[in-house]
Amino acid sequence: DNSGRLLKYDPRNNEVTVLLHNLMFPNGVALSKNGDFLLVAETTNSRILRYWLEPSSKLGKVEVFANLPGRPDNIKRNQNGEFWVAANSEKGGLFNWILSRPRLGKFLARIHFDFTRLDSRFGNPDDAYAFAIRLSENGDTLETIESSEGETLKYISDVDEESGGSLWVGSVVRPFAIKLNASN
């Protein structure tokens, strides 16, 4: 459903402000290196939104930062100000079929039905598709790492880059993390 929100908490006065309404499964937030915008991964719509914090002429404006070929599950900024996005499923299939049936989707959301776990248990794990994508501060694709036969990136939910360029990859359903060494 579209009940997702982006909230701002002010610890000085203990107030919460809603910055964005009607988000479709927001699932990850990252602040830009200089703090002028933040990004929100919107899983259902397979995109990353940019919410402007500065300059004052753009303050509060929202725009699509990147459209993705799959469903983002998290987003992290690296030391260079670029962003790594993890996606553990591509567009289409069961997820789109359920989304096309709003009553079914609302019912499954109400009972906290976990689509990813269903796919990981009953789907063919060899068919699982996952990718990590590195985006520039402007939303341009800089690098993509995709799962393929023999790789263990299936069902990833988080990608974090170390200072040397190696990546730590976490899984939404697998009980381990993977370290991918930087290639020179």
PDB file of C-alpha atoms in Angstrom:
ATOM      1  CA  ASP A   1       0.000   0.000   0.000  1.00  0.00           C
ATOM      2  CA  ASN A   2       1.039   3.619  -0.109  1.00  0.00           C
ATOM      3  CA  SER A   3       0.992   4.293   3.635  1.00  0.00           C
ATOM      4  CA  GLY A   4       4.774   4.751   3.886  1.00  0.00           C
ATOM      5  CA  ARG A   5       6.195   8.011   5.197  1.00  0.00           C
ATOM      6  CA  LEU A   6       9.503   9.773   5.624  1.00  0.00           C
ATOM      7  CA  LEU A   7       9.751  11.223   9.116  1.00  0.00           C
ATOM      8  CA  LYS A   8      12.025  13.822  10.682  1.00  0.00           C
ATOM      9  CA  TYR A   9      12.702  13.651  14.419  1.00  0.00           C
ATOM     10  CA  ASP A  10      13.939  16.693  16.322  1.00  0.00           C
ATOM     11  CA  PRO A  11      15.504  15.533  19.611  1.00  0.00           C
ATOM     12  CA  ARG A  12      15.653  19.102  20.975  1.00  0.00           C
ATOM     13  CA  ASN A  13      11.890  19.387  21.306  1.00  0.00           C
ATOM     14  CA  ASN A  14      10.933  15.709  20.875  1.00  0.00           C
ATOM     15  CA  GLU A  15       8.849  16.477  17.746  1.00  0.00           C
ATOM     16  CA  VAL A  16       8.255  14.307  14.703  1.00  0.00           C
ATOM     17  CA  THR A  17       7.427  15.889  11.342  1.00  0.00           C
ATOM     18  CA  VAL A  18       6.202  14.017   8.261  1.00  0.00           C
ATOM     19  CA  LEU A  19       8.324  15.053   5.275  1.00  0.00           C
ATOM     20  CA  LEU A  20       6.806  12.695   2.668  1.00  0.00           C
ATOM     21  CA  HIS A  21       3.484  10.846   2.546  1.00  0.00           C
ATOM     22  CA  ASN A  22       2.156   8.044   0.324  1.00  0.00           C
ATOM     23  CA  LEU A  23       5.416   6.186  -0.188  1.00  0.00           C
ATOM     24  CA  MET A  24       5.192   2.647  -1.562  1.00  0.00           C
ATOM     25  CA  PHE A  25       7.230   0.508   0.866  1.00  0.00           C
ATOM     26  CA  PRO A  26      10.061   2.910   1.755  1.00  0.00           C
ATOM     27  CA  ASN A  27      13.039   0.771   2.600  1.00  0.00           C
ATOM     28  CA  GLY A  28      16.264   2.642   3.220  1.00  0.00           C
ATOM     29  CA  VAL A  29      17.436   6.227   3.662  1.00  0.00           C
ATOM     30  CA  ALA A  30      20.842   7.811   3.005  1.00  0.00           C
ATOM     31  CA  LEU A  31      22.083  11.376   3.476  1.00  0.00           C
ATOM     32  CA  SER A  32      24.284  12.982   0.806  1.00  0.00           C
ATOM     33  CA  LYS A  33      27.902  13.675   1.656  1.00  0.00           C
ATOM     34  CA  ASN A  34      27.382  17.422   2.082  1.00  0.00           C
ATOM     35  CA  GLY A  35      23.912  17.079   3.639  1.00  0.00           C
ATOM     36  CA  ASP A  36      21.962  18.914   0.936  1.00  0.00           C
ATOM     37  CA  PHE A  37      19.626  16.002   0.148  1.00  0.00           C
ATOM     38  CA  LEU A  38      18.620  12.574   1.319  1.00  0.00           C
ATOM     39  CA  LEU A  39      17.613   9.539  -0.666  1.00  0.00           C
ATOM     40  CA  VAL A  40      14.757   7.145   0.029  1.00  0.00           C
ATOM     41  CA  ALA A  41      14.601   3.672  -1.527  1.00  0.00           C
ATOM     42  CA  GLU A  42      11.002   3.030  -2.557  1.00  0.00           C
ATOM     43  CA  THR A  43      10.814  -0.749  -2.988  1.00  0.00           C
ATOM     44  CA  THR A  44       7.414  -1.224  -4.608  1.00  0.00           C
ATOM     45  CA  ASN A  45       8.043   1.409  -7.291  1.00  0.00           C
ATOM     46  CA  SER A  46      11.617   0.209  -7.951  1.00  0.00           C
ATOM     47  CA  ARG A  47      13.114   3.653  -7.576  1.00  0.00           C
ATOM     48  CA  ILE A  48      15.164   5.988  -5.443  1.00  0.00           C
ATOM     49  CA  LEU A  49      13.673   9.365  -4.516  1.00  0.00           C
ATOM     50  CA  ARG A  50      15.689  12.473  -3.662  1.00  0.00           C
ATOM     51  CA  TYR A  51      14.342  14.817  -0.987  1.00  0.00           C
ATOM     52  CA  TRP A  52      16.110  18.193  -0.971  1.00  0.00           C
ATOM     53  CA  LEU A  53      17.230  19.669   2.349  1.00  0.00           C
ATOM     54  CA  GLU A  54      19.320  22.520   0.851  1.00  0.00           C
ATOM     55  CA  PRO A  55      19.616  24.940  -0.962  1.00  0.00           C
ATOM     56  CA  SER A  56      16.565  26.923   0.047  1.00  0.00           C
ATOM     57  CA  SER A  57      15.299  27.133  -3.562  1.00  0.00           C
ATOM     58  CA  LYS A  58      14.958  23.316  -3.619  1.00  0.00           C
ATOM     59  CA  LEU A  59      14.094  22.776   0.050  1.00  0.00           C
ATOM     60  CA  GLY A  60      11.367  20.140   0.425  1.00  0.00           C
ATOM     61  CA  LYS A  61      11.219  19.254  -3.274  1.00  0.00           C
ATOM     62  CA  VAL A  62      11.096  15.579  -4.258  1.00  0.00           C
ATOM     63  CA  GLU A  63      12.327  14.048  -7.491  1.00  0.00           C
ATOM     64  CA  VAL A  64      13.097  10.627  -8.877  1.00  0.00           C
ATOM     65  CA  PHE A  65      16.835  10.108  -8.392  1.00  0.00           C
ATOM     66  CA  ALA A  66      17.020   6.720 -10.156  1.00  0.00           C
ATOM     67  CA  ASN A  67      14.670   4.123 -11.618  1.00  0.00           C
ATOM     68  CA  LEU A  68      15.960   0.592 -11.039  1.00  0.00           C
ATOM     69  CA  PRO A  69      15.464  -2.745 -12.825  1.00  0.00           C
ATOM     70  CA  GLY A  70      14.594  -4.391  -9.502  1.00  0.00           C
ATOM     71  CA  ARG A  71      13.264  -3.717  -6.032  1.00  0.00           C
ATOM     72  CA  PRO A  72      15.689  -1.797  -3.790  1.00  0.00           C
ATOM     73  CA  ASP A  73      16.089  -3.098  -0.268  1.00  0.00           C
ATOM     74  CA  ASN A  74      18.562  -0.607   1.213  1.00  0.00           C
ATOM     75  CA  ILE A  75      20.850   2.241   0.306  1.00  0.00           C
ATOM     76  CA  LYS A  76      24.226   3.306   1.747  1.00  0.00           C
ATOM     77  CA  ARG A  77      26.574   6.196   0.976  1.00  0.00           C
ATOM     78  CA  ASN A  78      30.280   5.485   0.518  1.00  0.00           C
ATOM     79  CA  GLN A  79      33.213   7.781   1.411  1.00  0.00           C
ATOM     80  CA  ASN A  80      33.184   9.332  -2.072  1.00  0.00           C
ATOM     81  CA  GLY A  81      29.570  10.470  -1.748  1.00  0.00           C
ATOM     82  CA  GLU A  82      28.288   7.745  -4.087  1.00  0.00           C
ATOM     83  CA  PHE A  83      25.467   5.395  -3.139  1.00  0.00           C
ATOM     84  CA  TRP A  84      25.262   1.592  -3.102  1.00  0.00           C
ATOM     85  CA  VAL A  85      21.768   0.144  -3.513  1.00  0.00           C
ATOM     86  CA  ALA A  86      20.980  -3.525  -2.863  1.00  0.00           C
ATOM     87  CA  ALA A  87      18.107  -5.221  -4.680  1.00  0.00           C
ATOM     88  CA  ASN A  88      17.033  -8.783  -4.053  1.00  0.00           C
ATOM     89  CA  SER A  89      14.359  -9.227  -6.695  1.00  0.00           C
ATOM     90  CA  GLU A  90      13.661  -8.021 -10.184  1.00  0.00           C
ATOM     91  CA  LYS A  91      10.439  -6.410 -11.366  1.00  0.00           C
ATOM     92  CA  GLY A  92       7.680  -8.752 -12.384  1.00  0.00           C
ATOM     93  CA  GLY A  93       6.450 -12.159 -11.313  1.00  0.00           C
ATOM     94  CA  LEU A  94       4.452 -12.884  -8.191  1.00  0.00           C
ATOM     95  CA  PHE A  95       5.105  -9.463  -6.651  1.00  0.00           C
ATOM     96  CA  ASN A  96       3.544  -7.596  -9.599  1.00  0.00           C
ATOM     97  CA  TRP A  97       0.612 -10.008  -9.736  1.00  0.00           C
ATOM     98  CA  ILE A  98      -0.142  -9.333  -6.058  1.00  0.00           C
ATOM     99  CA  LEU A  99       0.289  -5.571  -6.558  1.00  0.00           C
ATOM    100  CA  SER A 100      -2.303  -5.692  -9.348  1.00  0.00           C
ATOM    101  CA  ARG A 101      -4.827  -7.020  -6.802  1.00  0.00           C
ATOM    102  CA  PRO A 102      -5.107  -4.295  -4.130  1.00  0.00           C
ATOM    103  CA  ARG A 103      -7.413  -6.269  -1.805  1.00  0.00           C
ATOM    104  CA  LEU A 104      -5.070  -9.251  -1.751  1.00  0.00           C
ATOM    105  CA  GLY A 105      -2.051  -6.990  -1.232  1.00  0.00           C
ATOM    106  CA  LYS A 106      -3.717  -5.176   1.676  1.00  0.00           C
ATOM    107  CA  PHE A 107      -4.719  -8.471   3.287  1.00  0.00           C
ATOM    108  CA  LEU A 108      -1.205  -9.892   2.984  1.00  0.00           C
ATOM    109  CA  ALA A 109       0.300  -6.660   4.328  1.00  0.00           C
ATOM    110  CA  ARG A 110      -2.119  -6.734   7.276  1.00  0.00           C
ATOM    111  CA  ILE A 111      -0.989 -10.234   8.260  1.00  0.00           C
ATOM    112  CA  HIS A 112       2.682  -9.258   7.691  1.00  0.00           C
ATOM    113  CA  PHE A 113       3.150 -11.771   4.880  1.00  0.00           C
ATOM    114  CA  ASP A 114       6.827 -12.010   3.867  1.00  0.00           C
ATOM    115  CA  PHE A 115       7.147 -12.391   0.077  1.00  0.00           C
ATOM    116  CA  THR A 116      10.923 -12.703   0.131  1.00  0.00           C
ATOM    117  CA  ARG A 117      10.894 -15.596   2.574  1.00  0.00           C
ATOM    118  CA  LEU A 118       8.210 -17.339   0.512  1.00  0.00           C
ATOM    119  CA  ASP A 119      10.328 -16.985  -2.615  1.00  0.00           C
ATOM    120  CA  SER A 120      13.468 -18.174  -0.832  1.00  0.00           C
ATOM    121  CA  ARG A 121      11.730 -21.289   0.494  1.00  0.00           C
ATOM    122  CA  PHE A 122       9.520 -22.301  -2.412  1.00  0.00           C
ATOM    123  CA  GLY A 123      11.131 -20.600  -5.382  1.00  0.00           C
ATOM    124  CA  ASN A 124      14.088 -22.080  -7.175  1.00  0.00           C
ATOM    125  CA  PRO A 125      17.135 -20.505  -5.492  1.00  0.00           C
ATOM    126  CA  ASP A 126      19.084 -20.898  -8.723  1.00  0.00           C
ATOM    127  CA  ASP A 127      16.592 -18.531 -10.383  1.00  0.00           C
ATOM    128  CA  ALA A 128      16.948 -15.829  -7.721  1.00  0.00           C
ATOM    129  CA  TYR A 129      18.115 -12.525  -9.124  1.00  0.00           C
ATOM    130  CA  ALA A 130      19.928  -9.923  -7.097  1.00  0.00           C
ATOM    131  CA  PHE A 131      22.143  -6.977  -7.813  1.00  0.00           C
ATOM    132  CA  ALA A 132      24.015  -4.141  -6.205  1.00  0.00           C
ATOM    133  CA  ILE A 133      24.279  -0.851  -8.033  1.00  0.00           C
ATOM    134  CA  ARG A 134      26.573   2.094  -7.322  1.00  0.00           C
ATOM    135  CA  LEU A 135      25.064   5.474  -8.183  1.00  0.00           C
ATOM    136  CA  SER A 136      26.777   8.851  -8.472  1.00  0.00           C
ATOM    137  CA  GLU A 137      25.610  11.911  -6.519  1.00  0.00           C
ATOM    138  CA  ASN A 138      23.553  12.730  -9.644  1.00  0.00           C
ATOM    139  CA  GLY A 139      21.891   9.310  -9.905  1.00  0.00           C
ATOM    140  CA  ASP A 140      24.027   8.004 -12.760  1.00  0.00           C
ATOM    141  CA  THR A 141      24.890   4.285 -12.739  1.00  0.00           C
ATOM    142  CA  LEU A 142      28.606   3.845 -12.060  1.00  0.00           C
ATOM    143  CA  GLU A 143      28.808   0.109 -11.433  1.00  0.00           C
ATOM    144  CA  THR A 144      26.534  -2.913 -11.223  1.00  0.00           C
ATOM    145  CA  ILE A 145      27.276  -6.245  -9.587  1.00  0.00           C
ATOM    146  CA  GLU A 146      24.762  -8.939 -10.475  1.00  0.00           C
ATOM    147  CA  SER A 147      24.177 -12.416  -9.171  1.00  0.00           C
ATOM    148  CA  SER A 148      24.790 -15.154 -11.673  1.00  0.00           C
ATOM    149  CA  GLU A 149      25.241 -18.869 -11.692  1.00  0.00           C
ATOM    150  CA  GLY A 150      27.537 -19.932  -8.872  1.00  0.00           C
ATOM    151  CA  GLU A 151      27.502 -16.607  -7.030  1.00  0.00           C
ATOM    152  CA  THR A 152      26.033 -16.101  -3.574  1.00  0.00           C
ATOM    153  CA  LEU A 153      24.452 -12.633  -3.893  1.00  0.00           C
ATOM    154  CA  LYS A 154      20.915 -14.012  -3.855  1.00  0.00           C
ATOM    155  CA  TYR A 155      18.473 -12.240  -1.521  1.00  0.00           C
ATOM    156  CA  ILE A 156      20.842  -9.389  -0.665  1.00  0.00           C
ATOM    157  CA  SER A 157      19.517  -6.538   1.386  1.00  0.00           C
ATOM    158  CA  ASP A 158      22.517  -4.365   2.183  1.00  0.00           C
ATOM    159  CA  VAL A 159      25.803  -3.313   0.566  1.00  0.00           C
ATOM    160  CA  ASP A 160      28.410  -1.352   2.493  1.00  0.00           C
ATOM    161  CA  GLU A 161      31.751  -0.239   1.048  1.00  0.00           C
ATOM    162  CA  GLU A 162      34.961  -0.219   3.098  1.00  0.00           C
ATOM    163  CA  SER A 163      37.571   2.506   2.620  1.00  0.00           C
ATOM    164  CA  GLY A 164      39.690   0.168   0.445  1.00  0.00           C
ATOM    165  CA  GLY A 165      36.781  -0.499  -1.900  1.00  0.00           C
ATOM    166  CA  SER A 166      35.814  -3.954  -0.645  1.00  0.00           C
ATOM    167  CA  LEU A 167      32.095  -4.546  -0.240  1.00  0.00           C
ATOM    168  CA  TRP A 168      30.226  -6.195   2.607  1.00  0.00           C
ATOM    169  CA  VAL A 169      26.961  -7.716   1.394  1.00  0.00           C
ATOM    170  CA  GLY A 170      24.190  -8.703   3.817  1.00  0.00           C
ATOM    171  CA  SER A 171      21.228 -10.930   3.082  1.00  0.00           C
ATOM    172  CA  VAL A 172      17.582 -10.480   3.918  1.00  0.00           C
ATOM    173  CA  VAL A 173      17.098 -14.230   4.500  1.00  0.00           C
ATOM    174  CA  ARG A 174      20.525 -15.881   4.509  1.00  0.00           C
ATOM    175  CA  PRO A 175      22.366 -16.225   7.854  1.00  0.00           C
ATOM    176  CA  PHE A 176      25.659 -14.733   6.703  1.00  0.00           C
ATOM    177  CA  ALA A 177      27.417 -11.735   5.173  1.00  0.00           C
ATOM    178  CA  ILE A 178      29.774 -11.810   2.188  1.00  0.00           C
ATOM    179  CA  LYS A 179      32.907  -9.766   1.650  1.00  0.00           C
ATOM    180  CA  LEU A 180      33.719  -8.968  -1.971  1.00  0.00           C
ATOM    181  CA  ASN A 181      37.300  -7.800  -2.309  1.00  0.00           C
ATOM    182  CA  ALA A 182      38.020  -4.747  -4.417  1.00  0.00           C
ATOM    183  CA  SER A 183      39.389  -5.559  -7.847  1.00  0.00           C
ATOM    184  CA  ASN A 184      42.272  -3.468  -9.092  1.00  0.00           C
TER     185      ASN A 184
END
